[in-house]
Coordinates of C-alpha atoms and ligand atoms in Angstrom, one line a residue:
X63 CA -68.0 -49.0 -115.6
X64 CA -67.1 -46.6 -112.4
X65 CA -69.7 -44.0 -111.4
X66 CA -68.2 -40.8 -113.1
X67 CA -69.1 -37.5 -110.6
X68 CA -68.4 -34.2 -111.1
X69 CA -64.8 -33.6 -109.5
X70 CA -65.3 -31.7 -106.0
X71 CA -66.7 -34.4 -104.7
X72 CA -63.7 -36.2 -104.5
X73 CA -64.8 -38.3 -107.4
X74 CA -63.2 -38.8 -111.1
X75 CA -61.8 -35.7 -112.6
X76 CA -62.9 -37.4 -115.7
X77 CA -60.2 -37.6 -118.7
X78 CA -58.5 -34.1 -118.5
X79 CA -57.8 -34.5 -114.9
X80 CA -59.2 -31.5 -114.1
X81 CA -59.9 -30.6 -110.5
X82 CA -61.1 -26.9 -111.2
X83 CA -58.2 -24.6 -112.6
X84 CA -55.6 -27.5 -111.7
X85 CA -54.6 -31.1 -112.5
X86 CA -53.8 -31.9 -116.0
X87 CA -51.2 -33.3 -117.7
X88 CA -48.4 -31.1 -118.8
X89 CA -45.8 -33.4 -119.6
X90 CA -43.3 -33.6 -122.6
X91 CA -44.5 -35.4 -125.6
X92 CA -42.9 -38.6 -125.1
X93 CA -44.7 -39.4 -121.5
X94 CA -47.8 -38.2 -122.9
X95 CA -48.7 -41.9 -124.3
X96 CA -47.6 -43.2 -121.6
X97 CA -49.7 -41.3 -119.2
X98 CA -52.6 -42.2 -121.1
X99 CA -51.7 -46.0 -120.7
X100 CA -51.4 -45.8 -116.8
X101 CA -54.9 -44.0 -117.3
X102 CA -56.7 -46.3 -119.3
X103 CA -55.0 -49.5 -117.3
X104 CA -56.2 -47.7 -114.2
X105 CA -59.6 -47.2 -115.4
X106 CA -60.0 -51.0 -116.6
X107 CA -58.7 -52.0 -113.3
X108 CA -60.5 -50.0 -110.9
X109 CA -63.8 -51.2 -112.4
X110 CA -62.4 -54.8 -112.7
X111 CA -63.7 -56.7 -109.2
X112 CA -60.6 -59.7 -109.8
X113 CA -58.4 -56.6 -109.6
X114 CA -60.0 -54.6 -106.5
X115 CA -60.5 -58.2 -104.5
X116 CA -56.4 -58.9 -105.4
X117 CA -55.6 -55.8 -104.0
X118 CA -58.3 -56.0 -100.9
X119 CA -56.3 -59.0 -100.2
X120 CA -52.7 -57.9 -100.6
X121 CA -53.8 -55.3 -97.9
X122 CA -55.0 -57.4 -95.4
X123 CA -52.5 -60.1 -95.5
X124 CA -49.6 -58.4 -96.6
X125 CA -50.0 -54.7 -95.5
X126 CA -51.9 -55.7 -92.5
X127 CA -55.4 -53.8 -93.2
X128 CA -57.6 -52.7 -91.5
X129 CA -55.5 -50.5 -89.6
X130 CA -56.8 -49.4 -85.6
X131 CA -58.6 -46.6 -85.0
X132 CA -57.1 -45.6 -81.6
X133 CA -59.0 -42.7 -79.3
X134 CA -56.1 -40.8 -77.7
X135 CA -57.1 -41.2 -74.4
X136 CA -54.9 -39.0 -71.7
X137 CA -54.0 -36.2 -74.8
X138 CA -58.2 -36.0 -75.2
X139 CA -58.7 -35.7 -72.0
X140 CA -55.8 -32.4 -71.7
X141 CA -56.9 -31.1 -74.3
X142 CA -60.7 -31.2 -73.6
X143 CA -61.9 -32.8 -76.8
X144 CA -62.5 -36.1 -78.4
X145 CA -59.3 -37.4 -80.4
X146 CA -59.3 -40.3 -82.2
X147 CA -56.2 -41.4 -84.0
X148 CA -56.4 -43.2 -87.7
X149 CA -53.2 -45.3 -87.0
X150 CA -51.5 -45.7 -90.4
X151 CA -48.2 -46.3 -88.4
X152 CA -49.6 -49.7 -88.2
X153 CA -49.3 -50.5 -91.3
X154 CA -46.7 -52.5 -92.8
X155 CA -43.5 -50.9 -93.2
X156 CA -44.7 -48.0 -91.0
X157 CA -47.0 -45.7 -93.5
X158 CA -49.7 -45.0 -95.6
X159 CA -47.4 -45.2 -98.4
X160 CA -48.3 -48.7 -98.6
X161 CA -51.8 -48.5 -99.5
X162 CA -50.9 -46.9 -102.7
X163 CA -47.8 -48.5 -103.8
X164 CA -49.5 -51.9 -103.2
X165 CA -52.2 -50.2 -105.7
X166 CA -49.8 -49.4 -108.5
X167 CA -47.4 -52.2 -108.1
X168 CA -50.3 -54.7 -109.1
X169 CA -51.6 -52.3 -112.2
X170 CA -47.5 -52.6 -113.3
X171 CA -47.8 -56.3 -113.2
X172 CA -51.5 -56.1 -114.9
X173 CA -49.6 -54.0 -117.7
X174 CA -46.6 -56.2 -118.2
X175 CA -43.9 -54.0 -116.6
X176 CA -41.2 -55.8 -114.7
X177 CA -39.8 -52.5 -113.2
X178 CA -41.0 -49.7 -110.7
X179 CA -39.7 -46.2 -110.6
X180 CA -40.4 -44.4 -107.8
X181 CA -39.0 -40.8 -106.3
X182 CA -39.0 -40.3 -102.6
X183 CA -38.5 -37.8 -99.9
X184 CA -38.8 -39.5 -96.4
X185 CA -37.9 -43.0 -97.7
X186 CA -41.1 -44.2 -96.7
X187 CA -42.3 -43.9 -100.2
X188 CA -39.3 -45.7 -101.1
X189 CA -39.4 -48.3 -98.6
X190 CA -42.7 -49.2 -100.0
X191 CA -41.7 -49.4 -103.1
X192 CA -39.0 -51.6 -102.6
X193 CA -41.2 -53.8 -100.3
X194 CA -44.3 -54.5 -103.1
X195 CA -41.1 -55.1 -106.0
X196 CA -39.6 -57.5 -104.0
X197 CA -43.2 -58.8 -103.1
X198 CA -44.5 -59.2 -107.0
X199 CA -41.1 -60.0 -108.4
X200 CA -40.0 -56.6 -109.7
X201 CA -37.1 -54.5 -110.1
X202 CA -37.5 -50.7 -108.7
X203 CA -35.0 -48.0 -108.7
X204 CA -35.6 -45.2 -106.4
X205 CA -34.4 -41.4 -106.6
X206 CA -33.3 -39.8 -103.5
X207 CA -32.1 -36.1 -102.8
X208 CA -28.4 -36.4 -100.8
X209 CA -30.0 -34.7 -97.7
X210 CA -32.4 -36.6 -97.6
X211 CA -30.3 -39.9 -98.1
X212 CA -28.5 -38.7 -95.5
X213 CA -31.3 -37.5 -93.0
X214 CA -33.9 -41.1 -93.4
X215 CA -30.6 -42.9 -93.2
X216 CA -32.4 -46.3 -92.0
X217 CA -34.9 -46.0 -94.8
X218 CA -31.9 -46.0 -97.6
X219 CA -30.7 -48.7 -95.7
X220 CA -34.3 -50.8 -95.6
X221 CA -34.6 -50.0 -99.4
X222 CA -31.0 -51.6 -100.3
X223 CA -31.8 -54.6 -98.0
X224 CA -35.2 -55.1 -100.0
X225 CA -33.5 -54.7 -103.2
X226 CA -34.1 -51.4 -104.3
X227 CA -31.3 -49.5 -106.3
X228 CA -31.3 -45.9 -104.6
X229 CA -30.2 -43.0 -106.5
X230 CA -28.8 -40.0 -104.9
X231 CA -29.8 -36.9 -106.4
X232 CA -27.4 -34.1 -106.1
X233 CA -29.1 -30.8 -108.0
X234 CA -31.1 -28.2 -106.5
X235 CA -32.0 -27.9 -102.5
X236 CA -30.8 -31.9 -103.0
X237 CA -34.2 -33.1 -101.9
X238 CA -37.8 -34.2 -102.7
X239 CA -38.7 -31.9 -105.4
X240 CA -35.1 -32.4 -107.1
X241 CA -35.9 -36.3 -106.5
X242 CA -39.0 -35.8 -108.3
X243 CA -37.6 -34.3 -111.6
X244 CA -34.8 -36.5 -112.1
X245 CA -36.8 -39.6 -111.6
X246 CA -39.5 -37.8 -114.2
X247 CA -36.3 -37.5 -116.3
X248 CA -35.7 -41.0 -116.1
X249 CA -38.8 -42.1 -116.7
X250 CA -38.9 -40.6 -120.5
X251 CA -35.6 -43.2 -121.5
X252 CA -37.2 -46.2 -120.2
X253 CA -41.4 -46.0 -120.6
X254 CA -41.9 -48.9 -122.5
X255 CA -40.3 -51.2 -119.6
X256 CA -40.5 -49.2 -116.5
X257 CA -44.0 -48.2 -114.1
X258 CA -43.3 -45.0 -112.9
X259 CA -44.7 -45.3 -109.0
X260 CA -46.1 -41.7 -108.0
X261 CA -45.4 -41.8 -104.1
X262 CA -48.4 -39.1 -103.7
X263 CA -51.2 -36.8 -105.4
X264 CA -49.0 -35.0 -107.1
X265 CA -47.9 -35.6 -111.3
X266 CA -49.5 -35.4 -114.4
X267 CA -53.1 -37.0 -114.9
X268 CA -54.4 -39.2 -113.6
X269 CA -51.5 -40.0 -110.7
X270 CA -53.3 -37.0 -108.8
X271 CA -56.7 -39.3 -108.6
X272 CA -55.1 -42.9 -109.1
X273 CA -53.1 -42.3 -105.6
X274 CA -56.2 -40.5 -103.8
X275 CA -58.1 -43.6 -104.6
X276 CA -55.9 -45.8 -103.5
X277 CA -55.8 -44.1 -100.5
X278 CA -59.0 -44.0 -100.1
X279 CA -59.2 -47.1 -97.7
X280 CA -58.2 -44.9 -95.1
X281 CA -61.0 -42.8 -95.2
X282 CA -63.7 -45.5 -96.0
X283 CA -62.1 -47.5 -93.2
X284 CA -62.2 -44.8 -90.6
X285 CA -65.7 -43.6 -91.3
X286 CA -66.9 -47.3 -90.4
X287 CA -64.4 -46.8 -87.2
X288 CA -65.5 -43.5 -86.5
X289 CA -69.9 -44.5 -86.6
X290 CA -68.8 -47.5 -83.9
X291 CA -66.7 -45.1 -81.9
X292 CA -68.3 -41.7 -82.1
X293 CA -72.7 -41.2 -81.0
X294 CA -72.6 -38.8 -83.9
X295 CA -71.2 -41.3 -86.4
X296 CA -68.6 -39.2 -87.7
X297 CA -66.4 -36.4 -86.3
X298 CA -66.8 -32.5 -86.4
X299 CA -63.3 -32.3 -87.6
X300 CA -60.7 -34.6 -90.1
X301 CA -57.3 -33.4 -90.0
X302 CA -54.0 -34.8 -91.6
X303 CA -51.0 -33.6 -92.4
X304 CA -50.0 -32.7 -95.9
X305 CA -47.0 -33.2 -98.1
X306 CA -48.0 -34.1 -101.9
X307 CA -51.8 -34.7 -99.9
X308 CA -52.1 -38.6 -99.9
X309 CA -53.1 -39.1 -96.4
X310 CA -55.1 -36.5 -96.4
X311 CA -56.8 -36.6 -99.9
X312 CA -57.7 -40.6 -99.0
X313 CA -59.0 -39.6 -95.7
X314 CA -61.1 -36.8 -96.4
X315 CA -62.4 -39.0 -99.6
X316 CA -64.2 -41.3 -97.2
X317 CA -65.8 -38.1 -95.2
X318 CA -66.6 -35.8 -98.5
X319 CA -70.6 -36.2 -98.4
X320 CA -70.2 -35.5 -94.7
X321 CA -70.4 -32.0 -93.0
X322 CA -67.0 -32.6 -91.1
X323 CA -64.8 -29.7 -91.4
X324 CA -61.2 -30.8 -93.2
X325 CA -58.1 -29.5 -92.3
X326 CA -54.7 -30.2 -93.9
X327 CA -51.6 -29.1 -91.8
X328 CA -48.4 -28.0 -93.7
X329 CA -45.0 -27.4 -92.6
X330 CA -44.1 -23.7 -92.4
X331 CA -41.6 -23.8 -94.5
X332 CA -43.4 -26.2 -97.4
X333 CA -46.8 -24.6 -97.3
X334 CA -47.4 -24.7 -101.4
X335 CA -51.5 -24.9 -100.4
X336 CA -51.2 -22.1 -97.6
X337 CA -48.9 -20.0 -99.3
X338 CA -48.2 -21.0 -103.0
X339 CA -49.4 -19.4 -106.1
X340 CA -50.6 -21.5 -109.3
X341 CA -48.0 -23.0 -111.3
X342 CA -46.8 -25.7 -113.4
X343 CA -44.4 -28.3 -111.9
X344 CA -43.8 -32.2 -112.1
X345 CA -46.7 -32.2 -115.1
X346 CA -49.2 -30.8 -113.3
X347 CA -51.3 -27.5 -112.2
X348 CA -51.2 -26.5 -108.9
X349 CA -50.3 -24.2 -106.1
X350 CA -46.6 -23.7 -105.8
X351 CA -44.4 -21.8 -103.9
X352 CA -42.5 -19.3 -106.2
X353 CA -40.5 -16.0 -106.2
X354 CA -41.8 -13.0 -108.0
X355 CA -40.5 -14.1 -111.6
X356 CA -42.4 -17.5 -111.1
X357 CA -39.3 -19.8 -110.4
X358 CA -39.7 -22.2 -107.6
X359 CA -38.2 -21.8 -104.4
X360 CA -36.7 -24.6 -102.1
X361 CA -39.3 -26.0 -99.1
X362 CA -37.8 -26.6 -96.0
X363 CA -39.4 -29.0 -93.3
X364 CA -37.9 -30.6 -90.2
X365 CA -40.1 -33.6 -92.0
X366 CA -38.1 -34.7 -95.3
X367 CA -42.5 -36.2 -96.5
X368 CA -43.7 -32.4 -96.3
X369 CA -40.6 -30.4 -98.1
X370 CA -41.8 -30.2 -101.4
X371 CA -43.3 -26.3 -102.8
X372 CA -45.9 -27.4 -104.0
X373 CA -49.5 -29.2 -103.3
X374 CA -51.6 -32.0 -105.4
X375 CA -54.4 -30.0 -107.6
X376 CA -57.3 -31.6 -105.5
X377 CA -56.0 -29.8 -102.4
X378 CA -55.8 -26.6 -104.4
X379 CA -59.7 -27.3 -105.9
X380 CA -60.5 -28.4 -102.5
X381 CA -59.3 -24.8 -100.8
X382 CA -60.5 -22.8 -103.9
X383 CA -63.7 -24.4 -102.9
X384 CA -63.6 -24.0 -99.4
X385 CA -64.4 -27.5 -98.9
X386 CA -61.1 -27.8 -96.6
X387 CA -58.6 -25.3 -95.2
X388 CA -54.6 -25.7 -95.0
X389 CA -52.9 -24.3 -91.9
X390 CA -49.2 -24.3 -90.9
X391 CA -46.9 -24.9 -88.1
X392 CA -43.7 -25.0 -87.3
X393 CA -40.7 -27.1 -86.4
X394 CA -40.6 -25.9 -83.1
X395 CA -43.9 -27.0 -82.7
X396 CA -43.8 -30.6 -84.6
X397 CA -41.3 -31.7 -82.4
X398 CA -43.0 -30.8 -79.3
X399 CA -46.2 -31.9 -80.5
X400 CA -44.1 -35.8 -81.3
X401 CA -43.0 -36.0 -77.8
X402 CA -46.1 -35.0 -76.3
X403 CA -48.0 -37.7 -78.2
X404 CA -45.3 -40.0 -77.2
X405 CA -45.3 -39.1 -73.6
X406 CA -49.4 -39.2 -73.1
X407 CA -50.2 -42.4 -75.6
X408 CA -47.1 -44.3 -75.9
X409 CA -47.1 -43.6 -79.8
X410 CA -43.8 -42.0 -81.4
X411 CA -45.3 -40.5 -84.8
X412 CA -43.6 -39.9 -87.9
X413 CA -42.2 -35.8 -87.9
X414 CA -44.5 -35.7 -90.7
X415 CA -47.6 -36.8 -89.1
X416 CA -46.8 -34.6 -86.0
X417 CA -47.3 -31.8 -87.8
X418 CA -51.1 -32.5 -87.7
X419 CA -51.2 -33.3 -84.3
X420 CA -49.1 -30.2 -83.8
X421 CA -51.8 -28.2 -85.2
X422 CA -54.6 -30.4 -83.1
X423 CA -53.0 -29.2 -79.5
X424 CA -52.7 -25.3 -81.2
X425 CA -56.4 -25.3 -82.2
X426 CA -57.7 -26.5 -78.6
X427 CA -55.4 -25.0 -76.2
X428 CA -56.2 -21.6 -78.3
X429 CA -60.1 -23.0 -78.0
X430 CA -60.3 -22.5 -82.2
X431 CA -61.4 -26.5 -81.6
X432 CA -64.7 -26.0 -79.2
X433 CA -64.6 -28.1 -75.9
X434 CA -66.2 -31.3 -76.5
X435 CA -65.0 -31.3 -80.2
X436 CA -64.5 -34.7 -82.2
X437 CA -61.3 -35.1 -84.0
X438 CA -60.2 -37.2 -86.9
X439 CA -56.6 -37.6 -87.4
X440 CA -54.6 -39.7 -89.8
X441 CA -51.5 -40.5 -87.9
X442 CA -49.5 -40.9 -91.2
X443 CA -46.5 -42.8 -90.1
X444 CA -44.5 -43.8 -87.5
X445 CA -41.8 -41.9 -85.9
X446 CA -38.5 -44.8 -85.8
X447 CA -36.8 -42.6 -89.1
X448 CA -36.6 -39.7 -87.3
X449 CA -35.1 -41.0 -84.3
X450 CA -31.5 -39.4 -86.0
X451 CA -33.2 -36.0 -86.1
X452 CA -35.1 -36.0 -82.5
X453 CA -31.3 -37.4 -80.7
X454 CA -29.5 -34.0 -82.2
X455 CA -32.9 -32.0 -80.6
X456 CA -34.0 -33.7 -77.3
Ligands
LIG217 C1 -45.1 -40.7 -92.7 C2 -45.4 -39.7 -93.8 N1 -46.5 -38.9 -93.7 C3 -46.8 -38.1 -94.7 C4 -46.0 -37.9 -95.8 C5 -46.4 -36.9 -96.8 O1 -47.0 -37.4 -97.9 P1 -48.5 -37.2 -98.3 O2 -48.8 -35.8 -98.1 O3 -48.6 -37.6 -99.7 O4 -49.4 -38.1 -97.4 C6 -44.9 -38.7 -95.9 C7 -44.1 -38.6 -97.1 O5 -43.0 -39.1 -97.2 C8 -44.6 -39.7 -94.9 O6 -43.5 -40.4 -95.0

């Protein structure tokens, strides 16, 4: 049986998916079975050793785990601390969206379904998908907002080569909140067949803590990086950016009985954590950003992973609590921030993961990050998707 904690920890929200005020499971009627299947599959699973040593291996020899832990050498030395990157970029196809997908792709198989739904925004969600369906044998169909089809380009492109069906979608700001809702939508015509594949730690219970623990290898594996790299065994700072939260829920995960301070960086114009007020979307309790008669407003990010209003409820526990703070930065800044990492350590990031290097280079040239500091930060993805966006700006 898994060790049940008291959520806060970063442990099991235990069967209401509660993280404080938010989580849940608001969903219509007819997902609410099948919510509670993916839960109870999920909970057999993750105590079942066959199932955590298939997956341990499809990471290593598929995904390409462990991924490096790289100390940014020239930008440390500008900047006059100690940063040391967690390089998820490594992985195979180019995220940490891997991790997870790998994760739910064998619980579909372990529950019979022969198809994988899956929404994404920067296609690297997507890509994922299509890479562990094509990997196990599945089918997967994944929704896409039009601007964001047409922005990640390449990615579309990698999922049809894989196999994937894409699906524009065409309502609402036309990206990944609208991608979200009409794959949900889907999802309620075809649940005895169909896996619906949650690309972050967002959605109804228990999605929120399924994905964080399947991301959790990040963390776990840095913190082993981090007491061989660092003399204080583990840094005064873990930062990542944050979209849904995955990279940065599975990261902090492996430093939450720690005293390290963690940071998630939004975009300025997607800041549901920073800015957003509790609300219900996608089947879940969080912070959203919302206009003064509660309706959702659009995000809008230079990064298609970070334009969604709203946050996963364990980042709006984890703020509530204290136990991490979300900042924001902007555009302006993200794309500096890409080239400057590119330029002093010959790494391109993904737009999304610049954000929290963005914020990194803000904090210590402003000296909010002390001289001498130590710095964790998950390097998310890597930056050949947004080549398209950075030729129209550099
Ligand atoms: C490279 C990369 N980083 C970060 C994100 C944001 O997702 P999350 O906040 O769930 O890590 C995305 C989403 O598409 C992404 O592609």
């Amino acid at each position: 049986m898994p060790i049940v904690r008291p959520a806060g920890t970063m442990s099991d929200p235990g069967p209401r998916g509660k993280f404080g005020d938010h989580g849940g499971r608001y969903v219509p009627e007819s997902l609410v079975a099948a919510c509670q299947e993916v839960e109870d599959a999920f909970r057999d699973a993750w105590s079942d050793p066959g199932f955590r040593g298939s997956l341990a291996t499809l990471l290593a020899v598929h995904a390409g785990r462990p991924t490096a832990l790289t100390p940014a050498w020239r930008l440390s030395a500008e900047l006059g601390i100690t940063l040391l990157l967690k390089r998820e970029d490594l992985a195979h196809t180019g995220s940490h969206k891997i991790n997870n997908v790998l994760g739910q792709a064998l619980l579909a198989t372990r529950m019979g379904r022969t198809r994988l739904l899956a929404e994404t925004g920067a296609g690297q969600h997507g890509v994922a998908t299509a890479t562990a369906a094509a990997l196990l044998g599945l089918s997967a169909t994944v929704f896409m907002g039009e601007r964001d089809v047409e922005r990640q380009a390449l990615n579309v492109f990698r999922m049809r080569v894989l196999g994937a069906e894409v699906v524009p979608v065409g309502t609402g700001s036309r990206t990944l909140k609208d991608a979200t809702s009409e794959a949900m939508r889907h999802w309620v015509t075809c649940v005895d067949d169909a896996y619906y594949c949650m690309g972050s730690v967002v959605g109804p219970h228990p999605y929120p803590w399924m994905v964080r623990e399947f991301q959790r290898v990040i963390g776990e594996e840095a913190r082993g990086q981090c007491a061989t790299e660092l003399r204080t065994g583990v840094p005064d700072y873990v930062v990542a950016c944050v979209g849904g939260g995955s990279n940065a829920a599975g990261t902090f995960a492996g430093f939450a009985d720690t005293a390290a301070q963690f940071v998630g960086v939004e975009a300025a114009g997607g800041a549901g954590a920073t800015e957003g007020r509790t609300g219900v979307l996608h089947g879940f309790r969080s912070r959203f950003l919302q206009d003064d008669d509660g309706q959702i407003t659009e995000a809008e990010s230079i990064a298609a992973g970070l334009d969604y209003p709203g946050v996963g409820p364990e980042h709006a526990y984890l703020r509530d609590l204290g136990r991490a703070r979300y900042v924001t930065v902007t555009d302006a800044e993200v794309v500096d921030a890409a080239l400057r990492l590119a330029r002093t350590e010959g790494i391109l990031p993904a737009l999304e993961s610049a954000h929290a290097v963005a914020w990194v280079i803000r904090a210590a040239e402003s000296g909010e990050l002390p001289p001498g500091a130590t710095v964790l930060l998950t390097l998310s993805g890597r930056g050949d998707k947004d080549t398209a966006t950075l030729m129209e700006l550099v």
